Short mmCIF file of N, CA and C in Angstrom, two decimals:
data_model
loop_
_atom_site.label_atom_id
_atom_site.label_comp_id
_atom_site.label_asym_id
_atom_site.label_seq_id
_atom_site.Cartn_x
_atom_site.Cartn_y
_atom_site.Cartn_z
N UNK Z 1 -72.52 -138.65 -41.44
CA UNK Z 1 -71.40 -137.79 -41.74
C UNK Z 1 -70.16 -138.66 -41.94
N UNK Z 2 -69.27 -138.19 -42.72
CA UNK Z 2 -67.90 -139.11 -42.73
C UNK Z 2 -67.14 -138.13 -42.66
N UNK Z 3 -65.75 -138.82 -42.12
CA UNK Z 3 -64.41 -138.06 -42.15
C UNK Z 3 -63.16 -138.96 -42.07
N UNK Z 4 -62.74 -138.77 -42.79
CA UNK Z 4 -61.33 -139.31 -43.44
C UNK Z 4 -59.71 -138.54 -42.76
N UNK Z 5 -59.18 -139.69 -41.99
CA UNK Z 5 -58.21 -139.57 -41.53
C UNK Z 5 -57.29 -140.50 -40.87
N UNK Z 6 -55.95 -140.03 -40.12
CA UNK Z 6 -54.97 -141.30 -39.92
C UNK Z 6 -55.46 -141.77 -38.04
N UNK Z 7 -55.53 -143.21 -37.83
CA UNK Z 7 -55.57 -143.18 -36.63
C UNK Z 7 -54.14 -143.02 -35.36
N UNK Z 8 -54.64 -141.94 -34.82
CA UNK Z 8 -53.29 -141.66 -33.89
C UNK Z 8 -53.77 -142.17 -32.48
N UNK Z 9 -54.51 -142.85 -31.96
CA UNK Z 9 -54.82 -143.16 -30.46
C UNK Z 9 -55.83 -144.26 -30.79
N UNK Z 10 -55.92 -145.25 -29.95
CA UNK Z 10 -56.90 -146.59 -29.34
C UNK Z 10 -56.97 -146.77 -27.96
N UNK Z 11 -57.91 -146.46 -27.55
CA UNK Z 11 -58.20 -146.43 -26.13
C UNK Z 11 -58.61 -147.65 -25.80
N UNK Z 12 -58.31 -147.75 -24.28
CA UNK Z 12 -58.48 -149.09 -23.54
C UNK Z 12 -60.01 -149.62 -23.91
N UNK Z 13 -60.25 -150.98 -24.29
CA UNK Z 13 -62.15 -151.05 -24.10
C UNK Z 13 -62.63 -151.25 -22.91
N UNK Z 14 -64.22 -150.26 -22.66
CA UNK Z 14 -64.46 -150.65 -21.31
C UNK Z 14 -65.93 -151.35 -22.11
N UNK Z 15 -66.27 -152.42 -20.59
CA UNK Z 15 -67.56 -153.48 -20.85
C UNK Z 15 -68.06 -153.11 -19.50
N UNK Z 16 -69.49 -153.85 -19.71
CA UNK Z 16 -70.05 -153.82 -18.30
C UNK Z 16 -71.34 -154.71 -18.56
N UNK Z 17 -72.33 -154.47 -18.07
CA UNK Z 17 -73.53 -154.81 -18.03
C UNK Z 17 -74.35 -153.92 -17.61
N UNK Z 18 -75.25 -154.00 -18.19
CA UNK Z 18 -76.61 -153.45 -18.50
C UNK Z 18 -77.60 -153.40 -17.31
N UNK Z 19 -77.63 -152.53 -16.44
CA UNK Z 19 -78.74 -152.50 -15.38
C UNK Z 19 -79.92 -152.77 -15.98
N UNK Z 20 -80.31 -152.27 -17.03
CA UNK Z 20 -81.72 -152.77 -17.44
C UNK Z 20 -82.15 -153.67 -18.03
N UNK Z 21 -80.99 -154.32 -18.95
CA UNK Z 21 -81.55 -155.64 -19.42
C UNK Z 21 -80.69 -156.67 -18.96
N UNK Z 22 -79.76 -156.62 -18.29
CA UNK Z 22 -78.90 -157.64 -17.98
C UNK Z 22 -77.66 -158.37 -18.98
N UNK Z 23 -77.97 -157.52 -19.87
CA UNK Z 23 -76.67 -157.86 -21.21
C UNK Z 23 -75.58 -157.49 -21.08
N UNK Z 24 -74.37 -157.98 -21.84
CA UNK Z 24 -73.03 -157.43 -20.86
C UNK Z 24 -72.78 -156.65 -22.28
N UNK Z 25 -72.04 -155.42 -22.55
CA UNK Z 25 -71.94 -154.58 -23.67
C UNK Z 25 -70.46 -154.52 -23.49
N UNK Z 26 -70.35 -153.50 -24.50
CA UNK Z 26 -68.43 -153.01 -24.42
C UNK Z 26 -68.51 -151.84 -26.01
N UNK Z 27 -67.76 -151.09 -25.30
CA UNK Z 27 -67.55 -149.84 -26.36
C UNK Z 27 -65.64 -149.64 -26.15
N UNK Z 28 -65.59 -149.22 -27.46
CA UNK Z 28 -63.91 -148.93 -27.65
C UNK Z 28 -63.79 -147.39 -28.09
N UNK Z 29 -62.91 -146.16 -27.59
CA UNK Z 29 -63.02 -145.46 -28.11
C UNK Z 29 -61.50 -145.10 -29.23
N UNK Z 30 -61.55 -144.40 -29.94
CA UNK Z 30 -60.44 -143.79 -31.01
C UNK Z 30 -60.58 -142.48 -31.70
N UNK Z 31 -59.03 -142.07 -31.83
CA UNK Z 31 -58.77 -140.88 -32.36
C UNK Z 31 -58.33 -140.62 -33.61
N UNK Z 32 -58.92 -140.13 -34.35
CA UNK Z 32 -58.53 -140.39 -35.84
C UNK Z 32 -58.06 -138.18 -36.34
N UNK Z 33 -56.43 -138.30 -36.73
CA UNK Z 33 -56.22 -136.97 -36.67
C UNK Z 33 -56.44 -136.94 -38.63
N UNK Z 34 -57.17 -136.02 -38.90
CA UNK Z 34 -57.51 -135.32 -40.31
C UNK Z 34 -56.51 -134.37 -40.48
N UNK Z 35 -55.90 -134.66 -41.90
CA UNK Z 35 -54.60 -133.71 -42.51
C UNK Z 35 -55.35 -132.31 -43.16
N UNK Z 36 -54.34 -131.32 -42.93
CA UNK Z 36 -54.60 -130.14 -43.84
C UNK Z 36 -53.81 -128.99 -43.28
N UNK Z 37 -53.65 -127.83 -43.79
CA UNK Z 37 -53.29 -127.17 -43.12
C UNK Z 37 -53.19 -126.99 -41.63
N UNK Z 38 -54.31 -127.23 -40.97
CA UNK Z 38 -54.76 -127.12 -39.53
C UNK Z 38 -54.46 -127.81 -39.17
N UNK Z 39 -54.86 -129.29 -38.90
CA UNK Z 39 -54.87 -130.56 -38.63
C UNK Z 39 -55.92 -130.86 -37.53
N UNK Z 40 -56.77 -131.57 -37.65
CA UNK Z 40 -58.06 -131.60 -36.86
C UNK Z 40 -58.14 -133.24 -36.20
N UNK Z 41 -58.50 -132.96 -35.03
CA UNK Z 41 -58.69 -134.86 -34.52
C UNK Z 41 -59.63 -134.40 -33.73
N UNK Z 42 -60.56 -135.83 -34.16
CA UNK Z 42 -61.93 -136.54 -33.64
C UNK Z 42 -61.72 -137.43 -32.65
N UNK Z 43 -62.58 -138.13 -31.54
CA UNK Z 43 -62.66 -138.82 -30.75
C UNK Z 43 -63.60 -139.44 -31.09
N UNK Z 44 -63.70 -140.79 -31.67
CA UNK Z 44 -65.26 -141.67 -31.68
C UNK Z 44 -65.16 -142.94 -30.89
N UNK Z 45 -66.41 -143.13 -30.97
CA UNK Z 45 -66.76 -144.95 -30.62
C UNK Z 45 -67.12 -145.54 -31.17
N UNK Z 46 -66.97 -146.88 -30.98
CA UNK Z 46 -67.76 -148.15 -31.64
C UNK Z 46 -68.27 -148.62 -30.53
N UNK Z 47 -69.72 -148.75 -30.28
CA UNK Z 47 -70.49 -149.97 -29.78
C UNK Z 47 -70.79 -151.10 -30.19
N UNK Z 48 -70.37 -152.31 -29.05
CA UNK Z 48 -70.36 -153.35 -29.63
C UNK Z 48 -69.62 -154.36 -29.98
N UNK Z 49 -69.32 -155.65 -28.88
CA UNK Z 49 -68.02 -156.27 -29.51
C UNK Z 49 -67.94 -156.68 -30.48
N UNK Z 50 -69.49 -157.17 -31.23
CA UNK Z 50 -68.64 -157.66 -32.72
C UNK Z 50 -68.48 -156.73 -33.34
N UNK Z 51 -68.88 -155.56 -33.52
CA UNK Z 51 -68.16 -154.15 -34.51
C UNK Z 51 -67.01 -154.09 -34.06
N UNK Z 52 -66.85 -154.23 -33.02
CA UNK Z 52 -65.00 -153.80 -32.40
C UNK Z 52 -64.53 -155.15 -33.09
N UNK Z 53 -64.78 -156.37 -33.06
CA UNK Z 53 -63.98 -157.10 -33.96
C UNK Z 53 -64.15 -157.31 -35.43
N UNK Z 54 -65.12 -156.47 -35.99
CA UNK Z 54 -65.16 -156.58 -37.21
C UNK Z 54 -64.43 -155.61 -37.80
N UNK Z 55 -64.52 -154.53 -37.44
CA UNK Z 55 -63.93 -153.10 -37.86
C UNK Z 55 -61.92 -153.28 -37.61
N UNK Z 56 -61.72 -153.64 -36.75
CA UNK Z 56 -60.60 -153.77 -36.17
C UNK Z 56 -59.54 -153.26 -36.60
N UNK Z 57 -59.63 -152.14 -35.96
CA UNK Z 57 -58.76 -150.62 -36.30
C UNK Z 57 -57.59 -150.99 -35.80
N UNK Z 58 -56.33 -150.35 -36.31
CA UNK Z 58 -54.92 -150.44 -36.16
C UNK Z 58 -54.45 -148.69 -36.27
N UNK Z 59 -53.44 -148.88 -35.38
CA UNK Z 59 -53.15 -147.59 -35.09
C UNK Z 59 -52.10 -146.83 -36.47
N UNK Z 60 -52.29 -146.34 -37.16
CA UNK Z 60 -51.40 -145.85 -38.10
C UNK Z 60 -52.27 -145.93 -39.26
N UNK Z 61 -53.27 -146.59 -39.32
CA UNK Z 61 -53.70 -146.69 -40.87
C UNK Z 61 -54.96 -145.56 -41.02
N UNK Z 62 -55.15 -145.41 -42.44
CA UNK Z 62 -55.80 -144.58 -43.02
C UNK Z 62 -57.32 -144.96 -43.01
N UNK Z 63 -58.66 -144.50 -42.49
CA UNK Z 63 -60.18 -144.70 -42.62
C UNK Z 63 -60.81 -143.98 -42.94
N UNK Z 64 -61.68 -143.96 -43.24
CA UNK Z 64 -62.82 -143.10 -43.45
C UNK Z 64 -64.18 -143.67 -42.31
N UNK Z 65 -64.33 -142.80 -41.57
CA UNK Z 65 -65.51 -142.79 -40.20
C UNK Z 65 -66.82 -142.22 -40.60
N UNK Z 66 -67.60 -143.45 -41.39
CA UNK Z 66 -69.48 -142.91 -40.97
C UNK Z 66 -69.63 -142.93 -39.81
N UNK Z 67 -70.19 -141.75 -38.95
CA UNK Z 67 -70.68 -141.56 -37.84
C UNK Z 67 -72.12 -141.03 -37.74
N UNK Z 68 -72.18 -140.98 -36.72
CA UNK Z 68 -73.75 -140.24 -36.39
C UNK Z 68 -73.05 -139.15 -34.54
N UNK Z 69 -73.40 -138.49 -34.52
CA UNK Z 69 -73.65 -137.71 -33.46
C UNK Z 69 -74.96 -137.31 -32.81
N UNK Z 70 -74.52 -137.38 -31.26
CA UNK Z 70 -76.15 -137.30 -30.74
C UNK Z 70 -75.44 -136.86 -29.53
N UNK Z 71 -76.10 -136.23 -28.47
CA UNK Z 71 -75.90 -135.50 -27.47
C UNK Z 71 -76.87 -136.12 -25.69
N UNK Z 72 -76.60 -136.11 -25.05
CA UNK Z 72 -77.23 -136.56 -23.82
C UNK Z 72 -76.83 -135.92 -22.85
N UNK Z 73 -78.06 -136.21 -21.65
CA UNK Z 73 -77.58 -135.40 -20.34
C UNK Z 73 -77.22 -136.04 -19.38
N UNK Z 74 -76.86 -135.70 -18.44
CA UNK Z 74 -76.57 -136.71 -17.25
C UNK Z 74 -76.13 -135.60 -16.01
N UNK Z 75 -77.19 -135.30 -15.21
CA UNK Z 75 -76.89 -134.74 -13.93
C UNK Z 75 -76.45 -133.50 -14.40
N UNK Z 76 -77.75 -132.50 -15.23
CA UNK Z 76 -78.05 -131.28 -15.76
C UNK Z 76 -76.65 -130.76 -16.93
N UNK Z 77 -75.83 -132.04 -17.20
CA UNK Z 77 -74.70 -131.22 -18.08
C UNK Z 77 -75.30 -132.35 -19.20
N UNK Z 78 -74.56 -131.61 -20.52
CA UNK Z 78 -74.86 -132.66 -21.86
C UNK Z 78 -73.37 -132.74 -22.40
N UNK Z 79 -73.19 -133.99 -22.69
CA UNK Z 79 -72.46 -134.23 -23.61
C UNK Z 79 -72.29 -134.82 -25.11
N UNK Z 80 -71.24 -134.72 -25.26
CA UNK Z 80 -71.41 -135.15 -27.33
C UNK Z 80 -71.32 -136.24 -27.37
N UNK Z 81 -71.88 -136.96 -28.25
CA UNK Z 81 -71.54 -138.67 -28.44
C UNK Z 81 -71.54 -138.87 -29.49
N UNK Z 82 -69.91 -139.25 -30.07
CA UNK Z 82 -69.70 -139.54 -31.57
C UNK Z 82 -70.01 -140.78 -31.84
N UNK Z 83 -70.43 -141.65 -32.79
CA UNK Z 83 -70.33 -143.00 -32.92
C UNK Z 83 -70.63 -143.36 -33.63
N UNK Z 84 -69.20 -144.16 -34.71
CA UNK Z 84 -69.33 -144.85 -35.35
C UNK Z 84 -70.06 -145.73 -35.92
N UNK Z 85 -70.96 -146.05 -37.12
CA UNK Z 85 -71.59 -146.96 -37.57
C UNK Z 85 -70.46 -148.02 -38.71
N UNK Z 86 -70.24 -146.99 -39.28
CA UNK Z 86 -69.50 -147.88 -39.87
C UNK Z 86 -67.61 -147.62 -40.12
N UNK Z 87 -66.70 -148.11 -41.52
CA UNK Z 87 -65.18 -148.21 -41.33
C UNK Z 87 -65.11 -148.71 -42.57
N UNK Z 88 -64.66 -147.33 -43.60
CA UNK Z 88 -64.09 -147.65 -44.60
C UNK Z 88 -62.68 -147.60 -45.20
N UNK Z 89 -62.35 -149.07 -45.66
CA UNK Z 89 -60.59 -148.46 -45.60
C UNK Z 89 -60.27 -148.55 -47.19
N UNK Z 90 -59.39 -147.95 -48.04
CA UNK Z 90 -58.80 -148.48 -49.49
C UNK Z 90 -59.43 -147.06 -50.11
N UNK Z 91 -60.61 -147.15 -49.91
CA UNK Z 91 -61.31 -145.87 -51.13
C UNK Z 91 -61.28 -144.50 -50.33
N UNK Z 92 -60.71 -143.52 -50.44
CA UNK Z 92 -60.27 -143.11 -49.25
C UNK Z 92 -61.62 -141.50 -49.74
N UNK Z 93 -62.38 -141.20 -49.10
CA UNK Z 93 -63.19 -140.09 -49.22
C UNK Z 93 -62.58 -138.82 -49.21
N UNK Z 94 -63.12 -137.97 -50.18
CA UNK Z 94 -62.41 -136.36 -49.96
C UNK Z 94 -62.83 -135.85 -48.93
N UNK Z 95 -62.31 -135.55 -47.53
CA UNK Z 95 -63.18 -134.65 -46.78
C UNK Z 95 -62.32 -132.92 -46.52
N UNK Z 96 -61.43 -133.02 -47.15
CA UNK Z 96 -60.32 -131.72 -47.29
C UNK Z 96 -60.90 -130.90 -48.62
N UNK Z 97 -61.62 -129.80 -48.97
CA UNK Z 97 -61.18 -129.61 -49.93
C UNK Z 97 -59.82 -129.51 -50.52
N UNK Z 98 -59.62 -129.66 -51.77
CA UNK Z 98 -58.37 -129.06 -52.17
C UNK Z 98 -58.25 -127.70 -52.68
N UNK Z 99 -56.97 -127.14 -52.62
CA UNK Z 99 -56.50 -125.69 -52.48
C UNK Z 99 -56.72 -125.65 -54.47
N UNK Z 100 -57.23 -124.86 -55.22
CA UNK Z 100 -57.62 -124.45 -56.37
C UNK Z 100 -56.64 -123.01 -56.39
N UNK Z 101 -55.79 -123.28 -57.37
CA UNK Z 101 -54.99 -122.60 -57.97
C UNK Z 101 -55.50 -121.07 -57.59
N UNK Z 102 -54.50 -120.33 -57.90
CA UNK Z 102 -55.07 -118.71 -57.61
C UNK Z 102 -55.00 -118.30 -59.23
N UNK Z 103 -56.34 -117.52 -59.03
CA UNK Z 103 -56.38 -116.81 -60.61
C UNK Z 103 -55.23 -116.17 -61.13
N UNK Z 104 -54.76 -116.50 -62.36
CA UNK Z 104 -53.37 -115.36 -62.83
C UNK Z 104 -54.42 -115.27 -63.90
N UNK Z 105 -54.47 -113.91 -64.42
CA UNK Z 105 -55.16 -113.40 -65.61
C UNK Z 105 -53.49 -113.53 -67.20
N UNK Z 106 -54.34 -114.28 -68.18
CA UNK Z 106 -53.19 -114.10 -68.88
C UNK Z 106 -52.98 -112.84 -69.47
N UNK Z 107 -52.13 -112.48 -70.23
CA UNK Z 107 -51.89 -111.30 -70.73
C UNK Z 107 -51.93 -111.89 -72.50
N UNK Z 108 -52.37 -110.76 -72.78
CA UNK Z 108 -52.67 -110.78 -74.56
C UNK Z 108 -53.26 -111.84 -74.50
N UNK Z 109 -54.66 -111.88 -73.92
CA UNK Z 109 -55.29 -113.13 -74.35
C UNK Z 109 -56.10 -112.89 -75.18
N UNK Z 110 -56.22 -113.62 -76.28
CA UNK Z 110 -57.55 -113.54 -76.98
C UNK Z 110 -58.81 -113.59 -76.51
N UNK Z 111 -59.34 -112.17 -77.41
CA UNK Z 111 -61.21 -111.93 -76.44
C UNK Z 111 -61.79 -113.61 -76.83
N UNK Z 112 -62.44 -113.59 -75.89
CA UNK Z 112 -63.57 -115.03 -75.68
C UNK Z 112 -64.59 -114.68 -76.35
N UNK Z 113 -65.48 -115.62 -76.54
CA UNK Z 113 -67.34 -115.50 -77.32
C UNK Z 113 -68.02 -115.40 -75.76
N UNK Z 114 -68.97 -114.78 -76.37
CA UNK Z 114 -70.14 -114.85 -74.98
C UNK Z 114 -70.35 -116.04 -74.68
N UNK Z 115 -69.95 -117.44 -75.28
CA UNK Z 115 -70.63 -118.74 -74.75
C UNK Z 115 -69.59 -119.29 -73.68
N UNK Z 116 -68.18 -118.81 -74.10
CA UNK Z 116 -67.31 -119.33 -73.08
C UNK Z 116 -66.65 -118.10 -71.68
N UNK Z 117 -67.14 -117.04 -71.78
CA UNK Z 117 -67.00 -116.02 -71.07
C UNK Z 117 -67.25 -115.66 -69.46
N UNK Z 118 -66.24 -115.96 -68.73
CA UNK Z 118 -66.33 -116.06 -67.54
C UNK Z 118 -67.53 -115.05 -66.75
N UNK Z 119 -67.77 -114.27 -67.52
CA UNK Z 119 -68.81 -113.24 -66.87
C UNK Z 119 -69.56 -112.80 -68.01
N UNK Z 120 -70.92 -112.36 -68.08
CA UNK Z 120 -71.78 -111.61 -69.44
C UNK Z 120 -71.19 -109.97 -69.61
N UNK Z 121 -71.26 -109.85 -70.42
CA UNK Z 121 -70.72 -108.66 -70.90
C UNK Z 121 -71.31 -107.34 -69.91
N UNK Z 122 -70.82 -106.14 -69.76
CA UNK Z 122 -71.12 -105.32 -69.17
C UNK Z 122 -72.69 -104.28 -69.92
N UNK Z 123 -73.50 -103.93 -69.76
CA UNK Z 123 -74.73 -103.29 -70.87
C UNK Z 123 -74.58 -101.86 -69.97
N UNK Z 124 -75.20 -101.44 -71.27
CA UNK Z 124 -75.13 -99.53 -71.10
C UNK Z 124 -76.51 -99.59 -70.35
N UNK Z 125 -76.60 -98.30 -69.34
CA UNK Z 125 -77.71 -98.10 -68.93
C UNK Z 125 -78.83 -97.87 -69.72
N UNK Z 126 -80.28 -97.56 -70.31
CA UNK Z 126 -81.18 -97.76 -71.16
C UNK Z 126 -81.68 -96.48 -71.17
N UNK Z 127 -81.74 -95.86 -70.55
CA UNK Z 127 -82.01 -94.24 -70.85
C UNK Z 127 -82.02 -93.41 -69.08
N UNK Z 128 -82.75 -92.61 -69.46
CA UNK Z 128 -83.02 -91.69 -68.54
C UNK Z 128 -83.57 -91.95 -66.96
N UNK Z 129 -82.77 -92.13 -65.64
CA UNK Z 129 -83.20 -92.67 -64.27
C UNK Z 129 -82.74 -94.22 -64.25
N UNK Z 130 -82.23 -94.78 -65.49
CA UNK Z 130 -81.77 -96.42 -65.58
C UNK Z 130 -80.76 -96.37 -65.01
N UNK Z 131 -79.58 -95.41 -64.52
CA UNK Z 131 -78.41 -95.64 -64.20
C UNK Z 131 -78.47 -95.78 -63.06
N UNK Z 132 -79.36 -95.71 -61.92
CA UNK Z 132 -79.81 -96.28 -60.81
C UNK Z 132 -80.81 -96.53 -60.38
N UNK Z 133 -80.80 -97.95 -60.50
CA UNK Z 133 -81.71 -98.82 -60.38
C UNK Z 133 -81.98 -99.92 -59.50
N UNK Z 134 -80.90 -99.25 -58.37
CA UNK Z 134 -81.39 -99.99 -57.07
C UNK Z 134 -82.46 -99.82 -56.17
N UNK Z 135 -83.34 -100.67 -55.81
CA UNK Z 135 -84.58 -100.02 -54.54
C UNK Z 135 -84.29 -99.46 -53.24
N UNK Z 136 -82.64 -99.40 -53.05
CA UNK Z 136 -82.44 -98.36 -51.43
C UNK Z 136 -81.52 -96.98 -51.89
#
């Protein structure tokens, strides 16, 4: 999934090590707020110090966030887990639609051909019991 927006928060990184394999890890989390009417903000992560230094987010600038989401439990509750794979910056993805004009019908417009005609023409019913011809 992607989503395109400004980063407004960088959270402290936490590290540790790995009870099971003995590796020392580190995850960074961030808030990236999406423009639009509403205005919507995400919370993700990056695992991984070299993604945290490759990606190396700055607070104010514009990204686009491939993520993946996945969910886990821990002591009968689940939680969401956003996380980042990847960080695209410059080409900026549509994730807003944009607002499409509201129909104004013109006036004295010239009739259209059936090839360019926003709808097919209306047809007469065909005879006798055709004028309803729904099954309920």
């Amino acid at each position: 999934m992607d989503l395109t927006g400004k980063v407004i928060a960088i959270m402290q990184p936490r590290s540790g090590t790995s009870a099971r394999t003995g590796n020392p890890w580190m995850s960074q989390e961030y808030v990236i707020e999406v423009p639009g009417q509403y205005p919507r903000k995400m919370l993700f992560n990056i695992f991984g110090e070299d993604r945290i230094k490759q990606f190396n987010i700055q607070a104010g600038e514009e990204i686009t966030v491939q993520f993946d989401i996945d969910a886990r439990e821990y002591n009968g509750r689940w939680f969401n887990d956003i996380r980042a794979y990847n960080i695209i910056r410059g080409q900026i993805a549509q994730t807003v639609p944009q607002a499409t004009p509201p129909f104004t019908p013109q006036q004295n417009a010239a009739p259209q051909d059936a090839a360019t005609a926003p709808f097919p023409p209306a047809q007469e019913p065909a005879g006798e019991g055709a004028a309803d011809d729904l099954p309920f």
